[in-house]
Short mmCIF file of C-alpha atoms in Angstrom, two decimals:
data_model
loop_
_atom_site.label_atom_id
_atom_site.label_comp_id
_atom_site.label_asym_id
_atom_site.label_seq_id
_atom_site.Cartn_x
_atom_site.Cartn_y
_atom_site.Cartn_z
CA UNK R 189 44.57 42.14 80.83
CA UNK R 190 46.25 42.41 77.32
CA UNK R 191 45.22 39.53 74.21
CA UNK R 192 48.01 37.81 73.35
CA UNK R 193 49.39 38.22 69.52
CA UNK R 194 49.35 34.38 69.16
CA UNK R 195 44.98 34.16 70.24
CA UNK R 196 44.63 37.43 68.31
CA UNK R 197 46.07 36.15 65.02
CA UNK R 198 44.25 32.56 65.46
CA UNK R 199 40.72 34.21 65.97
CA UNK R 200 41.51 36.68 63.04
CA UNK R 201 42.14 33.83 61.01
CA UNK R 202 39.56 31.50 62.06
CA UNK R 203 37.12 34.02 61.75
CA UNK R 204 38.64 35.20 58.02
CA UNK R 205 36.02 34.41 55.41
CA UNK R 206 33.64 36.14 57.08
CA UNK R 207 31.87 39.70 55.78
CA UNK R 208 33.94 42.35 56.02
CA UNK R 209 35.72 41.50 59.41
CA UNK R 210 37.30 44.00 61.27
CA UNK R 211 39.07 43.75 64.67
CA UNK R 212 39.69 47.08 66.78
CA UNK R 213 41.47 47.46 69.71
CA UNK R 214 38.70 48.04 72.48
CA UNK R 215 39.52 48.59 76.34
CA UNK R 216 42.08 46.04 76.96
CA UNK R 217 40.97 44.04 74.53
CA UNK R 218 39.91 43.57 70.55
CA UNK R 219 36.54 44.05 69.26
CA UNK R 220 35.44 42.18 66.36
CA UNK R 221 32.98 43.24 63.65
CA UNK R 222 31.41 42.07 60.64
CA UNK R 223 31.17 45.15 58.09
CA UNK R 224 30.12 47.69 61.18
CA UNK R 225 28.26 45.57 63.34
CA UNK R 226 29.68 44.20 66.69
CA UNK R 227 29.72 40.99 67.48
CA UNK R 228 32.12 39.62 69.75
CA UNK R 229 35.37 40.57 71.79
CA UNK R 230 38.62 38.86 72.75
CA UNK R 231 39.42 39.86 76.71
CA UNK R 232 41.59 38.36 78.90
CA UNK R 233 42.84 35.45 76.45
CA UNK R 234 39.22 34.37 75.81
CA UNK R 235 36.77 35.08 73.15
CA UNK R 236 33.32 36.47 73.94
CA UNK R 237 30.67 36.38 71.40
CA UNK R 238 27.25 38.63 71.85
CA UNK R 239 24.50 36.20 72.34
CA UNK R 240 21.06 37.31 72.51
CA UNK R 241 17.55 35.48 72.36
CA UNK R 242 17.81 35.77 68.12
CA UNK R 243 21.03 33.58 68.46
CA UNK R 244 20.95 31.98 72.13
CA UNK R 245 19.85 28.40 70.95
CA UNK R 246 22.11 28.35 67.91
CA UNK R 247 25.15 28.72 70.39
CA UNK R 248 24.14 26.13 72.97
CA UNK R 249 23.37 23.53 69.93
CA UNK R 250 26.84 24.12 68.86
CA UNK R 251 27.89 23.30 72.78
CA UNK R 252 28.95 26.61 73.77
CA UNK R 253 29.01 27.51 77.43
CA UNK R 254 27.01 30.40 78.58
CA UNK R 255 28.95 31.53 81.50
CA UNK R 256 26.82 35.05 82.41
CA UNK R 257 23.69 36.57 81.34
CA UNK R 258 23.59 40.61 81.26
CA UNK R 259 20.49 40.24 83.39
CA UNK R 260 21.79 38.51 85.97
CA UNK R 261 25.60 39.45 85.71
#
């Protein structure tokens, strides 16, 4: 399923004063970067973000849902 322009432009420019952000187009969707490393994708109309155990608690203090696990997905 395609991004919309309208969530691709509001992420993009949510997301602006970060490092050297970069969005490419990846499968169906748009992966975002920060100079060269990845860090989160917009699929479907909703924004992913790579969460790992360096980052995990950071994410759920800020109320973020965690809606699958790699492990158990």
């Amino acid at each position: 399923m395609k991004v919309s322009a309208s969530l691709r432009d509001f992420v993009l420019d949510q997301l602006q004063h970060g490092a050297g952000l970069r969005a490419r187009s990846m499968f169906s969707g748009i992966g975002l970067y920060a100079e060269e490393v990845f860090f989160g994708i917009v699929a479907a109309d909703t924004l992913f973000f790579k969460v790992d155990d360096s980052n995990r608690r950071d994410y759920e203090a800020a109320g973020s849902v965690l809606k699958a696990d790699h492990e158990s997905a």
